[in-house]
mmCIF file of C-alpha atoms in Angstrom:
data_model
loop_
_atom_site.group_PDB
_atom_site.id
_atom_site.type_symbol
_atom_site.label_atom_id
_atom_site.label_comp_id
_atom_site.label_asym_id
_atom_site.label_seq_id
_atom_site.Cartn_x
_atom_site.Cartn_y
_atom_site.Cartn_z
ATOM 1 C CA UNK R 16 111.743 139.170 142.129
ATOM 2 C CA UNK R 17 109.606 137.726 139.193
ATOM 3 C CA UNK R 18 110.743 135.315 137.443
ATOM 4 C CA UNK R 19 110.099 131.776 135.649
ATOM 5 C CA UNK R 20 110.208 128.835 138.581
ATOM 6 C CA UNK R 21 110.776 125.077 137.655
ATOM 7 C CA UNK R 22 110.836 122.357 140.200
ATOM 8 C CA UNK R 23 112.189 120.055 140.602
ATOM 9 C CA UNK R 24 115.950 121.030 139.272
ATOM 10 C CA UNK R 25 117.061 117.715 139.284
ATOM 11 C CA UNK R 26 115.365 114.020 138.844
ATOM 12 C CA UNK R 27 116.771 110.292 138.796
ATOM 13 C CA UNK R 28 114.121 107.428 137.967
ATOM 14 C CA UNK R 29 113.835 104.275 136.642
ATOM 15 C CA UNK R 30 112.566 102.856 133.136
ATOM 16 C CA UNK R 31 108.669 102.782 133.112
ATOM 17 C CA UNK R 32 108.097 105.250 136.197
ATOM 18 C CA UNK R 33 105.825 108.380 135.946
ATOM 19 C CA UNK R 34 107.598 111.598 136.388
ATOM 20 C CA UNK R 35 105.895 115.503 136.602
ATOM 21 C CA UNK R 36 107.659 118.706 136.294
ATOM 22 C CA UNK R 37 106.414 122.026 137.202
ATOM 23 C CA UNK R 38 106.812 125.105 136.215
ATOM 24 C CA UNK R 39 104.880 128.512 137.248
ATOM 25 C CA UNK R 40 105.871 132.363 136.266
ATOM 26 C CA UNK R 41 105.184 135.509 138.006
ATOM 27 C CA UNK R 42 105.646 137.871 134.575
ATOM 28 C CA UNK R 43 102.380 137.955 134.213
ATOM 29 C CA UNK R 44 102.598 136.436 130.667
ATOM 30 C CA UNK R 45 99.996 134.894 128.391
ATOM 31 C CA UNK R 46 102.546 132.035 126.681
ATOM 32 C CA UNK R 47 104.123 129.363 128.335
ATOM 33 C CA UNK R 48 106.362 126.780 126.410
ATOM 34 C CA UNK R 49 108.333 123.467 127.348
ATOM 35 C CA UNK R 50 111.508 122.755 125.459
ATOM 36 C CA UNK R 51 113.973 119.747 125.502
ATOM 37 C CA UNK R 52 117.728 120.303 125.460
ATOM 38 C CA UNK R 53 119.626 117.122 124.640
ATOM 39 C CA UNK R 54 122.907 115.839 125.602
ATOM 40 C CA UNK R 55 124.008 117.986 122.488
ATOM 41 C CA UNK R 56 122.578 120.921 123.729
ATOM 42 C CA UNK R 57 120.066 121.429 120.843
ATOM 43 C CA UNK R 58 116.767 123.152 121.993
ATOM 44 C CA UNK R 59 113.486 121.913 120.328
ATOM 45 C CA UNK R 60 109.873 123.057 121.397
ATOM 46 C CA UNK R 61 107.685 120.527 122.353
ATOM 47 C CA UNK R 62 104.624 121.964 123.563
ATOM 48 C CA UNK R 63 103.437 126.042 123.536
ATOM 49 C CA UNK R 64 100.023 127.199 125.527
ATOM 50 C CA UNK R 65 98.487 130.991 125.073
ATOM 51 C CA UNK R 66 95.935 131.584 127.771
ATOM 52 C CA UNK R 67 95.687 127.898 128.873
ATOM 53 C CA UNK R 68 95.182 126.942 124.675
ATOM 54 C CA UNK R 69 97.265 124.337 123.315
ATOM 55 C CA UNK R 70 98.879 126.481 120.242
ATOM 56 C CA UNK R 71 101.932 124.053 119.517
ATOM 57 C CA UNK R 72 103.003 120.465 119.635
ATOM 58 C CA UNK R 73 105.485 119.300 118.204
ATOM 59 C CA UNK R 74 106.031 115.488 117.082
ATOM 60 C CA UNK R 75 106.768 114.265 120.555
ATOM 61 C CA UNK R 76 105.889 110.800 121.803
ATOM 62 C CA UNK R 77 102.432 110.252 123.390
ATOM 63 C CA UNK R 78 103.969 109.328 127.036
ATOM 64 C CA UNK R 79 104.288 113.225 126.993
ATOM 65 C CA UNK R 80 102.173 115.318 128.263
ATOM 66 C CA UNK R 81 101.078 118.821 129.373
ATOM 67 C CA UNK R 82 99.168 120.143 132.082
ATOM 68 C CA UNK R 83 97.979 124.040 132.179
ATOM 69 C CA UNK R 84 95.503 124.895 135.171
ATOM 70 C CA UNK R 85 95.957 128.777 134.418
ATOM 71 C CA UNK R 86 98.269 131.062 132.532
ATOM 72 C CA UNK R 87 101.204 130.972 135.419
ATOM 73 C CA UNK R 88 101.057 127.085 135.499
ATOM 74 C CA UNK R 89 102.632 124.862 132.382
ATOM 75 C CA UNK R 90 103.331 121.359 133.766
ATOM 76 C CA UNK R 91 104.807 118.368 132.331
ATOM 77 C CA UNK R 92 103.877 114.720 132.820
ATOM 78 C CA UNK R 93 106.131 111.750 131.393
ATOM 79 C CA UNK R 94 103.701 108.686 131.831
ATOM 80 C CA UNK R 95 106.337 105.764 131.244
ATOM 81 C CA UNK R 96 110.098 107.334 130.776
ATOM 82 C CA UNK R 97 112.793 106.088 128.814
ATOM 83 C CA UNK R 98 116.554 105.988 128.570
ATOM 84 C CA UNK R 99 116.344 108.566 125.726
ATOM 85 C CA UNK R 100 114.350 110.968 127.672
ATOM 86 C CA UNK R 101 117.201 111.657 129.878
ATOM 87 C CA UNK R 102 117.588 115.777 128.971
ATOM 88 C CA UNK R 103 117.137 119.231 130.358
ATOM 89 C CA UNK R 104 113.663 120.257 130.261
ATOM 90 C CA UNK R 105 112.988 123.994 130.041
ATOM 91 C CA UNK R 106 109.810 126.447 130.829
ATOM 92 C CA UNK R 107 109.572 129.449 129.600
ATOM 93 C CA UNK R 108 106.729 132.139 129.197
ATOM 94 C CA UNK R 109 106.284 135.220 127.106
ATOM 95 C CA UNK R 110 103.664 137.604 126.198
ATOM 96 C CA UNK R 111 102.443 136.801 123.448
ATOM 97 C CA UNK R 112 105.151 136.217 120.627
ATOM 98 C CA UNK R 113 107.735 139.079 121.962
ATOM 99 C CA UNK R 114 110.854 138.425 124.298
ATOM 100 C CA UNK R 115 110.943 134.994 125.544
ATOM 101 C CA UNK R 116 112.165 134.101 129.455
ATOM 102 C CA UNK R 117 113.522 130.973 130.283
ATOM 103 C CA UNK R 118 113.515 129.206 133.963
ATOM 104 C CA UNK R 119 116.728 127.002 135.177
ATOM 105 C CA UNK R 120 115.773 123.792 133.956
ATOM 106 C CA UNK R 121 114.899 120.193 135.410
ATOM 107 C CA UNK R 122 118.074 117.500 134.477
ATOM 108 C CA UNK R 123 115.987 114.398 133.982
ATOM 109 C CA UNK R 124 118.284 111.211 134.253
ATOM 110 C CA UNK R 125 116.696 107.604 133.309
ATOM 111 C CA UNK R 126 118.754 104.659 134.507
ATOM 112 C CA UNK J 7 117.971 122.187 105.622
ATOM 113 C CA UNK J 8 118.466 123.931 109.087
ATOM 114 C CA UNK J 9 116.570 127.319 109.174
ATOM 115 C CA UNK J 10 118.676 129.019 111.545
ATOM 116 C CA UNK J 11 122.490 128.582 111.393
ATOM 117 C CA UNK J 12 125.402 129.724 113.797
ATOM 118 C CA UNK J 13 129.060 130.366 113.251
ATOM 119 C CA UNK J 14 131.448 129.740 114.500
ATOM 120 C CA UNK J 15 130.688 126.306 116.084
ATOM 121 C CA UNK J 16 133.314 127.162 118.206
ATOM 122 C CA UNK J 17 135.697 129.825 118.902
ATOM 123 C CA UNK J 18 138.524 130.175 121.704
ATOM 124 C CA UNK J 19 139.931 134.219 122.108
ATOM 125 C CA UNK J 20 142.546 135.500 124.666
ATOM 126 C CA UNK J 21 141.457 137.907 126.893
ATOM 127 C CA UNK J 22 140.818 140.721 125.703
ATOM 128 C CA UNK J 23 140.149 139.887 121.693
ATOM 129 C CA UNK J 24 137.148 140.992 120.389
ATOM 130 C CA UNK J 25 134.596 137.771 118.896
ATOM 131 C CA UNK J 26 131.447 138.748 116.250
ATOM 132 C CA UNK J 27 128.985 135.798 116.031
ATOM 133 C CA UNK J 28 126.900 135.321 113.525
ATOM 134 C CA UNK J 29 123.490 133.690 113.047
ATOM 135 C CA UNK J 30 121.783 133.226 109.653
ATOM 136 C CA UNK J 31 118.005 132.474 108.711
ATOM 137 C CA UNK J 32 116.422 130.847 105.444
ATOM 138 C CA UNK J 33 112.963 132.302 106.086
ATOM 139 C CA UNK J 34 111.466 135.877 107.313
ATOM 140 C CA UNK J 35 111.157 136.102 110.696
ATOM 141 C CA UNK J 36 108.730 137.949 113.570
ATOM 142 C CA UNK J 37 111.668 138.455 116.279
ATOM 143 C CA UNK J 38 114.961 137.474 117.496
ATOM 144 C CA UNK J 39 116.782 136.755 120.114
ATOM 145 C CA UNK J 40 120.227 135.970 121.750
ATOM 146 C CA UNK J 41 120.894 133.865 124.431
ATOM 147 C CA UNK J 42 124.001 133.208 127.038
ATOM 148 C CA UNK J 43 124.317 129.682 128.585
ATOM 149 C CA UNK J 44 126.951 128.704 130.701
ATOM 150 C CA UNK J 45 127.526 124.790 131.351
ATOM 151 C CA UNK J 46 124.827 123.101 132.950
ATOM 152 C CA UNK J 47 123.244 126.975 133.576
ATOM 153 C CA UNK J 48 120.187 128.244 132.777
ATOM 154 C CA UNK J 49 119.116 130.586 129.561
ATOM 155 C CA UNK J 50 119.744 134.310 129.500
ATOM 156 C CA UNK J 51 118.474 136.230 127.506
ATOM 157 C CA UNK J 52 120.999 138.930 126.064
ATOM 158 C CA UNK J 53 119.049 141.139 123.447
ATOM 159 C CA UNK J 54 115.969 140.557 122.106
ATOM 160 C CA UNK J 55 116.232 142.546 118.654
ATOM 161 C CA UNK J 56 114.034 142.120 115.948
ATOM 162 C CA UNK J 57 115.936 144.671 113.661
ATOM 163 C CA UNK J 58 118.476 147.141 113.999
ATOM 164 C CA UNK J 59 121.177 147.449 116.422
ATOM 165 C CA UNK J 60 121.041 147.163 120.201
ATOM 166 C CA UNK J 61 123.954 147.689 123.048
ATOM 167 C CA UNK J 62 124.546 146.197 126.257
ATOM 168 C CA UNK J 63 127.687 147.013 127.817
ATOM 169 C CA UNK J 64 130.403 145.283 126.076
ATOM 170 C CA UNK J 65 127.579 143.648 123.673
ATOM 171 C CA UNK J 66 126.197 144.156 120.660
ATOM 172 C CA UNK J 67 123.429 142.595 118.666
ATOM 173 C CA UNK J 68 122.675 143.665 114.648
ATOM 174 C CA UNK J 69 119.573 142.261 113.142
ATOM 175 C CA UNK J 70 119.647 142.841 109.324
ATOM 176 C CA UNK J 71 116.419 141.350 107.791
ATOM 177 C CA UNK J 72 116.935 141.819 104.405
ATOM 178 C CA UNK J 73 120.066 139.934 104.327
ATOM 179 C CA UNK J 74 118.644 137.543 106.611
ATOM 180 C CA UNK J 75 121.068 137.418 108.961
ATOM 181 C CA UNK J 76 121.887 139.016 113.173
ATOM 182 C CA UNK J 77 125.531 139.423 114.871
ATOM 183 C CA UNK J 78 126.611 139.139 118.255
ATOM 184 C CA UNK J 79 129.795 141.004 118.844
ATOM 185 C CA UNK J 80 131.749 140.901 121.750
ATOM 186 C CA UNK J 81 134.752 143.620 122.545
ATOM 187 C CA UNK J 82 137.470 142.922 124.957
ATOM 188 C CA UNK J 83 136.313 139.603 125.943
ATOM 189 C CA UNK J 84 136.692 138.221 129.655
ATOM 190 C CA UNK J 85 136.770 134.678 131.055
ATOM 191 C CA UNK J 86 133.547 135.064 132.820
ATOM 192 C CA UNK J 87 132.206 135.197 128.552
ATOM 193 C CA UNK J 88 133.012 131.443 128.681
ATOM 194 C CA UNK J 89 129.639 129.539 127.204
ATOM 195 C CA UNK J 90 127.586 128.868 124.534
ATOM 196 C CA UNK J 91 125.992 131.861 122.774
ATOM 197 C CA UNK J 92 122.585 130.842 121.321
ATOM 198 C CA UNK J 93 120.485 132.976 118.798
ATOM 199 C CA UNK J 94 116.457 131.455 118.811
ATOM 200 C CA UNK J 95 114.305 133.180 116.062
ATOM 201 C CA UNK J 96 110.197 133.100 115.339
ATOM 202 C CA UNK J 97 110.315 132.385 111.953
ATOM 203 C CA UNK J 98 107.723 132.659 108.790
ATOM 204 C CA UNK J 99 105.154 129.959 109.362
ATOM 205 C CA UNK J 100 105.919 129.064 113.141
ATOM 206 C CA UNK J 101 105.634 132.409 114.977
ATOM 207 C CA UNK J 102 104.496 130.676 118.016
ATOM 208 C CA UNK J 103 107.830 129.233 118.534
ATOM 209 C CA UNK J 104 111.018 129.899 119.120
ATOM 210 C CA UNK J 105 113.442 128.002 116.760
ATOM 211 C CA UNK J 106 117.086 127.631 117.647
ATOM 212 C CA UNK J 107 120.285 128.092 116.303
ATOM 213 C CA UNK J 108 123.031 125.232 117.322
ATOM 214 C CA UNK J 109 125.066 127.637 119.279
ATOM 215 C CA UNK J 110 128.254 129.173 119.470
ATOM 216 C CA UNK J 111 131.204 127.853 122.438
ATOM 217 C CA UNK J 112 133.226 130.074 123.132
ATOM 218 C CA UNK J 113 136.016 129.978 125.284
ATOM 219 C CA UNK J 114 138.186 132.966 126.978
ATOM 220 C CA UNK J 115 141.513 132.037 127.854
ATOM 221 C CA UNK J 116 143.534 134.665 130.332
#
């Protein structure tokens, strides 16, 4: 089954630690995308690769950043988390700009 | 102001009622889509309808461009419909992007 994979699905740190998310499709799509879902459950892009190409980021803070080795691989480093970047963060891939595929979701919690 | 808007915010049916959600855009768009979420679950996508009218069992999804606007309706609603209903549009000026609506609850009582 092909599908969009995220890892870990859940992660508790500290203030100030380093945290990395992964997240790899088997669609065989060109796009990859990280969003944020908040405790409101408003979805807002944050970054958008075609082909490995950075082609969106949004105003996010610095300590964010993404990692794309190939087109199946869109990763997502947090250098020094905060209490406010406790959220769901979501992959998702796409050929292109048609239908969009989303994978489960990592549930960050900062304490 | 928001580009995409949904409505209801919120909407509880008995089972069985029939629900039509709607989602309205200020700009053109590229594509649409509606999404399914249940509580703390992942992102389906429904339809993915750009324009026109599209059927999936017991759902359907209208995309009318001109009036700038797409409908999700649901007929004889069941519990398992329970969630939030989200509509995500590429919109004039940020194609590369899906931009989301705020979402729809709904709840199915039996």
């Amino acid at each position: 089954e092909t599908a969009v994979f995220q890892t870990p699905n859940y992660h508790v740190t500290q203030v100030g630690n380093e945290v990395s998310f992964n997240c790899k499709q088997t669609l065989g799509h060109d796009t990859m995308y990280w969003y944020k879902q908040d405790s409101k459950k408003l979805l807002k892009i944050m970054f958008s690769y075609n082909n490995k190409q950075l082609i969106v980021n949004e105003t996010v803070p610095r300590r964010f950043s993404p990692q794309s080795s190939d087109k199946a691989h869109l990763n997502l480093r947090i250098k020094s988390v905060e209490p406010e970047d406790s959220a769901v963060y979501l992959c998702a891939s796409s050929h292109q700009r048609t239908e969009v595929f989303f994978g489960k979701g990592t549930r960050l919690t900062v304490v | 102001g928001q580009q995409v808007q949904q409505s209801p915010a919120s909407l509880v049916l008995q089972e069985g009622e029939n629900a039509e959600l709607q989602c309205n855009f200020s700009t053109s768009l590229n594509s649409m889509q509606w999404f399914y979420q249940r509580p703390g679950g992942s992102l389906v996508s429904l339809f993915y309808n750009p324009s026109g009218t599209k059927h999936s069992g017991r759902l359907t999804s209208t995309t009318v461009i001109k009036e700038r606007r797409s409908s999700l309706h649901i007929s004889s609603s069941q519990t398992t419909d329970s969630g939030t209903y989200l509509c995500a549009l590429r919109l004039s000026g940020s194609f590369n992007k899906l931009t989301f609506g705020a979402g729809t609850r709904l709840a199915v009582c039996p």
